[in-house]
């Protein structure tokens, strides 16, 4: 979501890259510290069915309640941000003709991407009603890994095919980082079940088909 408001930045090409990498490093270190603290509180926490509540209970009296409330607020904030940003991503893709143009329709009254909002909302409700929480988590992980893997591959291809392209921000160590990241994505994908990988792959293929249809329509119009 950090890349969505880049249209309001002074130098988005540089600021977004630094912001995304800085956020990833900071969040990774923060979560590692949380894991270390949790294991110090209760070494058997990994086997718990309610790790947040058990970690809070190990800290102080009433800690389980505090941790539960904090988790609910955190999830609510995260999902509110996703509900706000996801339709805008669909709208932006449609506006740039990477998806069917109907998804870029704006509400005359509220000036919001009404079709994109309804589309994402309906899809989310269908997935929430037809799958378990664990199933949705694994599907989300597989979909993200596909996305990250394609980004890593794109970086490698661009480093080879567009060596002289202007880059306001350039990763150090050449292709070492994207190659390692791509290998890590492949390894993590191998830990997923076949059904989860297939479901995420089908979603990816559907997106590619919509993209191809939109591009073909655009070429015919021109």
PDB file of N, CA, C and O in Angstrom, residues 73-126:
ATOM      1  N   UNK A  73      -7.990  -4.757  16.891  1.00  0.00           N
ATOM      2  CA  UNK A  73      -7.791  -3.409  16.350  1.00  0.00           C
ATOM      3  C   UNK A  73      -6.796  -3.423  15.191  1.00  0.00           C
ATOM      4  O   UNK A  73      -6.975  -2.705  14.196  1.00  0.00           O
ATOM      5  N   UNK A  74      -5.735  -4.228  15.325  1.00  0.00           N
ATOM      6  CA  UNK A  74      -4.739  -4.314  14.266  1.00  0.00           C
ATOM      7  C   UNK A  74      -5.342  -4.897  13.002  1.00  0.00           C
ATOM      8  O   UNK A  74      -5.121  -4.382  11.893  1.00  0.00           O
ATOM      9  N   UNK A  75      -6.104  -5.984  13.146  1.00  0.00           N
ATOM     10  CA  UNK A  75      -6.729  -6.615  11.978  1.00  0.00           C
ATOM     11  C   UNK A  75      -7.732  -5.667  11.336  1.00  0.00           C
ATOM     12  O   UNK A  75      -7.794  -5.550  10.105  1.00  0.00           O
ATOM     13  N   UNK A  76      -8.504  -4.960  12.174  1.00  0.00           N
ATOM     14  CA  UNK A  76      -9.489  -4.019  11.644  1.00  0.00           C
ATOM     15  C   UNK A  76      -8.806  -2.897  10.857  1.00  0.00           C
ATOM     16  O   UNK A  76      -9.250  -2.517   9.763  1.00  0.00           O
ATOM     17  N   UNK A  77      -7.704  -2.382  11.389  1.00  0.00           N
ATOM     18  CA  UNK A  77      -6.978  -1.320  10.687  1.00  0.00           C
ATOM     19  C   UNK A  77      -6.384  -1.797   9.377  1.00  0.00           C
ATOM     20  O   UNK A  77      -6.468  -1.101   8.358  1.00  0.00           O
ATOM     21  N   UNK A  78      -5.809  -2.992   9.401  1.00  0.00           N
ATOM     22  CA  UNK A  78      -5.223  -3.547   8.182  1.00  0.00           C
ATOM     23  C   UNK A  78      -6.276  -3.780   7.110  1.00  0.00           C
ATOM     24  O   UNK A  78      -6.101  -3.396   5.939  1.00  0.00           O
ATOM     25  N   UNK A  79      -7.376  -4.394   7.495  1.00  0.00           N
ATOM     26  CA  UNK A  79      -8.428  -4.688   6.525  1.00  0.00           C
ATOM     27  C   UNK A  79      -9.111  -3.416   6.025  1.00  0.00           C
ATOM     28  O   UNK A  79      -9.542  -3.362   4.864  1.00  0.00           O
ATOM     29  N   UNK A  80      -9.198  -2.400   6.865  1.00  0.00           N
ATOM     30  CA  UNK A  80      -9.756  -1.127   6.410  1.00  0.00           C
ATOM     31  C   UNK A  80      -8.869  -0.498   5.344  1.00  0.00           C
ATOM     32  O   UNK A  80      -9.354   0.033   4.338  1.00  0.00           O
ATOM     33  N   UNK A  81      -7.554  -0.589   5.565  1.00  0.00           N
ATOM     34  CA  UNK A  81      -6.623  -0.063   4.567  1.00  0.00           C
ATOM     35  C   UNK A  81      -6.689  -0.826   3.264  1.00  0.00           C
ATOM     36  O   UNK A  81      -6.656  -0.238   2.174  1.00  0.00           O
ATOM     37  N   UNK A  82      -6.820  -2.156   3.366  1.00  0.00           N
ATOM     38  CA  UNK A  82      -6.929  -2.968   2.153  1.00  0.00           C
ATOM     39  C   UNK A  82      -8.234  -2.680   1.421  1.00  0.00           C
ATOM     40  O   UNK A  82      -8.267  -2.591   0.185  1.00  0.00           O
ATOM     41  N   UNK A  83      -9.329  -2.523   2.194  1.00  0.00           N
ATOM     42  CA  UNK A  83     -10.623  -2.216   1.575  1.00  0.00           C
ATOM     43  C   UNK A  83     -10.593  -0.872   0.860  1.00  0.00           C
ATOM     44  O   UNK A  83     -11.284  -0.669  -0.144  1.00  0.00           O
ATOM     45  N   UNK A  84      -9.779   0.046   1.360  1.00  0.00           N
ATOM     46  CA  UNK A  84      -9.654   1.361   0.722  1.00  0.00           C
ATOM     47  C   UNK A  84      -8.757   1.307  -0.506  1.00  0.00           C
ATOM     48  O   UNK A  84      -9.059   1.920  -1.539  1.00  0.00           O
ATOM     49  N   UNK A  85      -7.668   0.546  -0.414  1.00  0.00           N
ATOM     50  CA  UNK A  85      -6.666   0.584  -1.482  1.00  0.00           C
ATOM     51  C   UNK A  85      -6.939  -0.394  -2.621  1.00  0.00           C
ATOM     52  O   UNK A  85      -6.656  -0.081  -3.782  1.00  0.00           O
ATOM     53  N   UNK A  86      -7.476  -1.575  -2.316  1.00  0.00           N
ATOM     54  CA  UNK A  86      -7.653  -2.602  -3.350  1.00  0.00           C
ATOM     55  C   UNK A  86      -8.514  -2.130  -4.524  1.00  0.00           C
ATOM     56  O   UNK A  86      -8.123  -2.315  -5.684  1.00  0.00           O
ATOM     57  N   UNK A  87      -9.695  -1.512  -4.288  1.00  0.00           N
ATOM     58  CA  UNK A  87     -10.474  -1.023  -5.428  1.00  0.00           C
ATOM     59  C   UNK A  87      -9.741   0.041  -6.235  1.00  0.00           C
ATOM     60  O   UNK A  87      -9.915   0.131  -7.458  1.00  0.00           O
ATOM     61  N   UNK A  88      -8.890   0.834  -5.561  1.00  0.00           N
ATOM     62  CA  UNK A  88      -8.132   1.866  -6.287  1.00  0.00           C
ATOM     63  C   UNK A  88      -7.083   1.238  -7.190  1.00  0.00           C
ATOM     64  O   UNK A  88      -6.769   1.786  -8.255  1.00  0.00           O
ATOM     65  N   UNK A  89      -6.538   0.102  -6.769  1.00  0.00           N
ATOM     66  CA  UNK A  89      -5.585  -0.600  -7.621  1.00  0.00           C
ATOM     67  C   UNK A  89      -6.288  -1.121  -8.867  1.00  0.00           C
ATOM     68  O   UNK A  89      -5.793  -0.994  -9.990  1.00  0.00           O
ATOM     69  N   UNK A  90      -7.463  -1.720  -8.665  1.00  0.00           N
ATOM     70  CA  UNK A  90      -8.250  -2.203  -9.798  1.00  0.00           C
ATOM     71  C   UNK A  90      -8.627  -1.055 -10.720  1.00  0.00           C
ATOM     72  O   UNK A  90      -8.553  -1.153 -11.946  1.00  0.00           O
ATOM     73  N   UNK A  91      -9.023   0.068 -10.116  1.00  0.00           N
ATOM     74  CA  UNK A  91      -9.378   1.251 -10.899  1.00  0.00           C
ATOM     75  C   UNK A  91      -8.187   1.752 -11.715  1.00  0.00           C
ATOM     76  O   UNK A  91      -8.328   2.085 -12.907  1.00  0.00           O
ATOM     77  N   UNK A  92      -7.007   1.815 -11.080  1.00  0.00           N
ATOM     78  CA  UNK A  92      -5.815   2.300 -11.782  1.00  0.00           C
ATOM     79  C   UNK A  92      -5.452   1.387 -12.958  1.00  0.00           C
ATOM     80  O   UNK A  92      -5.100   1.862 -14.036  1.00  0.00           O
ATOM     81  N   UNK A  93      -5.550   0.078 -12.748  1.00  0.00           N
ATOM     82  CA  UNK A  93      -5.273  -0.858 -13.836  1.00  0.00           C
ATOM     83  C   UNK A  93      -6.268  -0.690 -14.974  1.00  0.00           C
ATOM     84  O   UNK A  93      -5.899  -0.738 -16.156  1.00  0.00           O
ATOM     85  N   UNK A  94      -7.532  -0.469 -14.617  1.00  0.00           N
ATOM     86  CA  UNK A  94      -8.554  -0.260 -15.647  1.00  0.00           C
ATOM     87  C   UNK A  94      -8.359   1.073 -16.347  1.00  0.00           C
ATOM     88  O   UNK A  94      -8.513   1.182 -17.569  1.00  0.00           O
ATOM     89  N   UNK A  95      -8.008   2.099 -15.593  1.00  0.00           N
ATOM     90  CA  UNK A  95      -7.797   3.431 -16.166  1.00  0.00           C
ATOM     91  C   UNK A  95      -6.644   3.422 -17.163  1.00  0.00           C
ATOM     92  O   UNK A  95      -6.686   4.113 -18.177  1.00  0.00           O
ATOM     93  N   UNK A  96      -5.613   2.607 -16.865  1.00  0.00           N
ATOM     94  CA  UNK A  96      -4.462   2.482 -17.761  1.00  0.00           C
ATOM     95  C   UNK A  96      -4.682   1.416 -18.839  1.00  0.00           C
ATOM     96  O   UNK A  96      -3.751   1.042 -19.537  1.00  0.00           O
ATOM     97  N   UNK A  97      -5.917   0.907 -18.905  1.00  0.00           N
ATOM     98  CA  UNK A  97      -6.323  -0.070 -19.924  1.00  0.00           C
ATOM     99  C   UNK A  97      -5.604  -1.408 -19.794  1.00  0.00           C
ATOM    100  O   UNK A  97      -5.407  -2.114 -20.781  1.00  0.00           O
ATOM    101  N   UNK A  98      -5.244  -1.748 -18.569  1.00  0.00           N
ATOM    102  CA  UNK A  98      -4.700  -3.076 -18.316  1.00  0.00           C
ATOM    103  C   UNK A  98      -5.796  -4.048 -17.912  1.00  0.00           C
ATOM    104  O   UNK A  98      -5.564  -5.253 -17.864  1.00  0.00           O
ATOM    105  N   UNK A  99      -6.976  -3.524 -17.571  1.00  0.00           N
ATOM    106  CA  UNK A  99      -8.168  -4.308 -17.273  1.00  0.00           C
ATOM    107  C   UNK A  99      -9.342  -3.683 -18.022  1.00  0.00           C
ATOM    108  O   UNK A  99      -9.241  -2.541 -18.497  1.00  0.00           O
ATOM    109  N   UNK A 100     -10.463  -4.394 -18.152  1.00  0.00           N
ATOM    110  CA  UNK A 100     -11.618  -3.825 -18.859  1.00  0.00           C
ATOM    111  C   UNK A 100     -12.008  -2.439 -18.339  1.00  0.00           C
ATOM    112  O   UNK A 100     -11.997  -2.176 -17.139  1.00  0.00           O
ATOM    113  N   UNK A 101     -12.353  -1.541 -19.273  1.00  0.00           N
ATOM    114  CA  UNK A 101     -12.618  -0.151 -18.943  1.00  0.00           C
ATOM    115  C   UNK A 101     -13.773   0.083 -18.002  1.00  0.00           C
ATOM    116  O   UNK A 101     -13.824   1.116 -17.317  1.00  0.00           O
ATOM    117  N   UNK A 102     -14.718  -0.856 -17.920  1.00  0.00           N
ATOM    118  CA  UNK A 102     -15.882  -0.663 -17.058  1.00  0.00           C
ATOM    119  C   UNK A 102     -15.480  -0.540 -15.590  1.00  0.00           C
ATOM    120  O   UNK A 102     -16.171   0.110 -14.793  1.00  0.00           O
ATOM    121  N   UNK A 103     -14.345  -1.141 -15.220  1.00  0.00           N
ATOM    122  CA  UNK A 103     -13.890  -1.092 -13.835  1.00  0.00           C
ATOM    123  C   UNK A 103     -13.380   0.292 -13.432  1.00  0.00           C
ATOM    124  O   UNK A 103     -13.156   0.555 -12.256  1.00  0.00           O
ATOM    125  N   UNK A 104     -13.201   1.178 -14.401  1.00  0.00           N
ATOM    126  CA  UNK A 104     -12.733   2.537 -14.110  1.00  0.00           C
ATOM    127  C   UNK A 104     -13.882   3.535 -13.967  1.00  0.00           C
ATOM    128  O   UNK A 104     -13.643   4.736 -13.839  1.00  0.00           O
ATOM    129  N   UNK A 105     -15.111   3.058 -13.971  1.00  0.00           N
ATOM    130  CA  UNK A 105     -16.258   3.950 -13.866  1.00  0.00           C
ATOM    131  C   UNK A 105     -16.285   4.632 -12.496  1.00  0.00           C
ATOM    132  O   UNK A 105     -16.115   3.991 -11.466  1.00  0.00           O
ATOM    133  N   UNK A 106     -16.523   5.946 -12.512  1.00  0.00           N
ATOM    134  CA  UNK A 106     -16.521   6.756 -11.297  1.00  0.00           C
ATOM    135  C   UNK A 106     -17.957   7.128 -10.923  1.00  0.00           C
ATOM    136  O   UNK A 106     -18.772   7.470 -11.780  1.00  0.00           O
ATOM    137  N   UNK A 107     -18.253   7.095  -9.619  1.00  0.00           N
ATOM    138  CA  UNK A 107     -19.565   7.517  -9.142  1.00  0.00           C
ATOM    139  C   UNK A 107     -19.721   9.027  -9.307  1.00  0.00           C
ATOM    140  O   UNK A 107     -18.874   9.792  -8.819  1.00  0.00           O
ATOM    141  N   UNK A 108     -20.750   9.500  -9.992  1.00  0.00           N
ATOM    142  CA  UNK A 108     -20.937  10.946 -10.181  1.00  0.00           C
ATOM    143  C   UNK A 108     -21.127  11.689  -8.861  1.00  0.00           C
ATOM    144  O   UNK A 108     -20.752  12.846  -8.747  1.00  0.00           O
ATOM    145  N   UNK A 109     -21.681  10.997  -7.884  1.00  0.00           N
ATOM    146  CA  UNK A 109     -21.983  11.655  -6.614  1.00  0.00           C
ATOM    147  C   UNK A 109     -20.789  11.681  -5.665  1.00  0.00           C
ATOM    148  O   UNK A 109     -20.452  12.716  -5.090  1.00  0.00           O
ATOM    149  N   UNK A 110     -20.139  10.535  -5.501  1.00  0.00           N
ATOM    150  CA  UNK A 110     -19.067  10.428  -4.509  1.00  0.00           C
ATOM    151  C   UNK A 110     -17.668  10.503  -5.117  1.00  0.00           C
ATOM    152  O   UNK A 110     -16.685  10.553  -4.376  1.00  0.00           O
ATOM    153  N   UNK A 111     -17.570  10.461  -6.446  1.00  0.00           N
ATOM    154  CA  UNK A 111     -16.274  10.499  -7.130  1.00  0.00           C
ATOM    155  C   UNK A 111     -15.362   9.362  -6.676  1.00  0.00           C
ATOM    156  O   UNK A 111     -14.161   9.549  -6.465  1.00  0.00           O
ATOM    157  N   UNK A 112     -15.952   8.200  -6.510  1.00  0.00           N
ATOM    158  CA  UNK A 112     -15.202   7.006  -6.116  1.00  0.00           C
ATOM    159  C   UNK A 112     -15.359   5.931  -7.195  1.00  0.00           C
ATOM    160  O   UNK A 112     -16.357   5.928  -7.926  1.00  0.00           O
ATOM    161  N   UNK A 113     -14.402   5.023  -7.294  1.00  0.00           N
ATOM    162  CA  UNK A 113     -14.478   3.952  -8.318  1.00  0.00           C
ATOM    163  C   UNK A 113     -15.540   2.910  -7.941  1.00  0.00           C
ATOM    164  O   UNK A 113     -15.232   1.851  -7.415  1.00  0.00           O
ATOM    165  N   UNK A 114     -16.777   3.218  -8.224  1.00  0.00           N
ATOM    166  CA  UNK A 114     -17.909   2.435  -7.714  1.00  0.00           C
ATOM    167  C   UNK A 114     -17.899   1.001  -8.234  1.00  0.00           C
ATOM    168  O   UNK A 114     -18.160   0.054  -7.474  1.00  0.00           O
ATOM    169  N   UNK A 115     -17.601   0.801  -9.510  1.00  0.00           N
ATOM    170  CA  UNK A 115     -17.610  -0.557 -10.069  1.00  0.00           C
ATOM    171  C   UNK A 115     -16.467  -1.385  -9.480  1.00  0.00           C
ATOM    172  O   UNK A 115     -16.652  -2.565  -9.140  1.00  0.00           O
ATOM    173  N   UNK A 116     -15.297  -0.782  -9.336  1.00  0.00           N
ATOM    174  CA  UNK A 116     -14.155  -1.495  -8.757  1.00  0.00           C
ATOM    175  C   UNK A 116     -14.427  -1.860  -7.298  1.00  0.00           C
ATOM    176  O   UNK A 116     -14.061  -2.951  -6.842  1.00  0.00           O
ATOM    177  N   UNK A 117     -15.080  -0.970  -6.566  1.00  0.00           N
ATOM    178  CA  UNK A 117     -15.405  -1.244  -5.165  1.00  0.00           C
ATOM    179  C   UNK A 117     -16.381  -2.415  -5.052  1.00  0.00           C
ATOM    180  O   UNK A 117     -16.194  -3.337  -4.256  1.00  0.00           O
ATOM    181  N   UNK A 118     -17.447  -2.383  -5.851  1.00  0.00           N
ATOM    182  CA  UNK A 118     -18.429  -3.473  -5.821  1.00  0.00           C
ATOM    183  C   UNK A 118     -17.802  -4.789  -6.270  1.00  0.00           C
ATOM    184  O   UNK A 118     -18.074  -5.844  -5.694  1.00  0.00           O
ATOM    185  N   UNK A 119     -16.957  -4.739  -7.291  1.00  0.00           N
ATOM    186  CA  UNK A 119     -16.337  -5.966  -7.812  1.00  0.00           C
ATOM    187  C   UNK A 119     -15.434  -6.616  -6.773  1.00  0.00           C
ATOM    188  O   UNK A 119     -15.543  -7.824  -6.508  1.00  0.00           O
ATOM    189  N   UNK A 120     -14.551  -5.832  -6.175  1.00  0.00           N
ATOM    190  CA  UNK A 120     -13.655  -6.386  -5.160  1.00  0.00           C
ATOM    191  C   UNK A 120     -14.429  -6.847  -3.928  1.00  0.00           C
ATOM    192  O   UNK A 120     -14.113  -7.885  -3.337  1.00  0.00           O
ATOM    193  N   UNK A 121     -15.449  -6.089  -3.539  1.00  0.00           N
ATOM    194  CA  UNK A 121     -16.252  -6.472  -2.385  1.00  0.00           C
ATOM    195  C   UNK A 121     -16.964  -7.801  -2.588  1.00  0.00           C
ATOM    196  O   UNK A 121     -16.975  -8.663  -1.695  1.00  0.00           O
ATOM    197  N   UNK A 122     -17.553  -7.976  -3.768  1.00  0.00           N
ATOM    198  CA  UNK A 122     -18.261  -9.226  -4.066  1.00  0.00           C
ATOM    199  C   UNK A 122     -17.295 -10.411  -4.107  1.00  0.00           C
ATOM    200  O   UNK A 122     -17.579 -11.491  -3.573  1.00  0.00           O
ATOM    201  N   UNK A 123     -16.144 -10.216  -4.741  1.00  0.00           N
ATOM    202  CA  UNK A 123     -15.154 -11.293  -4.805  1.00  0.00           C
ATOM    203  C   UNK A 123     -14.670 -11.693  -3.412  1.00  0.00           C
ATOM    204  O   UNK A 123     -14.520 -12.887  -3.109  1.00  0.00           O
ATOM    205  N   UNK A 124     -14.432 -10.696  -2.557  1.00  0.00           N
ATOM    206  CA  UNK A 124     -13.981 -10.977  -1.191  1.00  0.00           C
ATOM    207  C   UNK A 124     -15.054 -11.734  -0.411  1.00  0.00           C
ATOM    208  O   UNK A 124     -14.762 -12.690   0.319  1.00  0.00           O
ATOM    209  N   UNK A 125     -16.319 -11.327  -0.555  1.00  0.00           N
ATOM    210  CA  UNK A 125     -17.407 -12.008   0.155  1.00  0.00           C
ATOM    211  C   UNK A 125     -17.554 -13.453  -0.317  1.00  0.00           C
ATOM    212  O   UNK A 125     -17.789 -14.356   0.493  1.00  0.00           O
ATOM    213  N   UNK A 126     -17.398 -13.687  -1.617  1.00  0.00           N
ATOM    214  CA  UNK A 126     -17.489 -15.053  -2.137  1.00  0.00           C
ATOM    215  C   UNK A 126     -16.376 -15.924  -1.560  1.00  0.00           C
ATOM    216  O   UNK A 126     -16.611 -17.048  -1.094  1.00  0.00           O
TER     217      UNK A 126
END
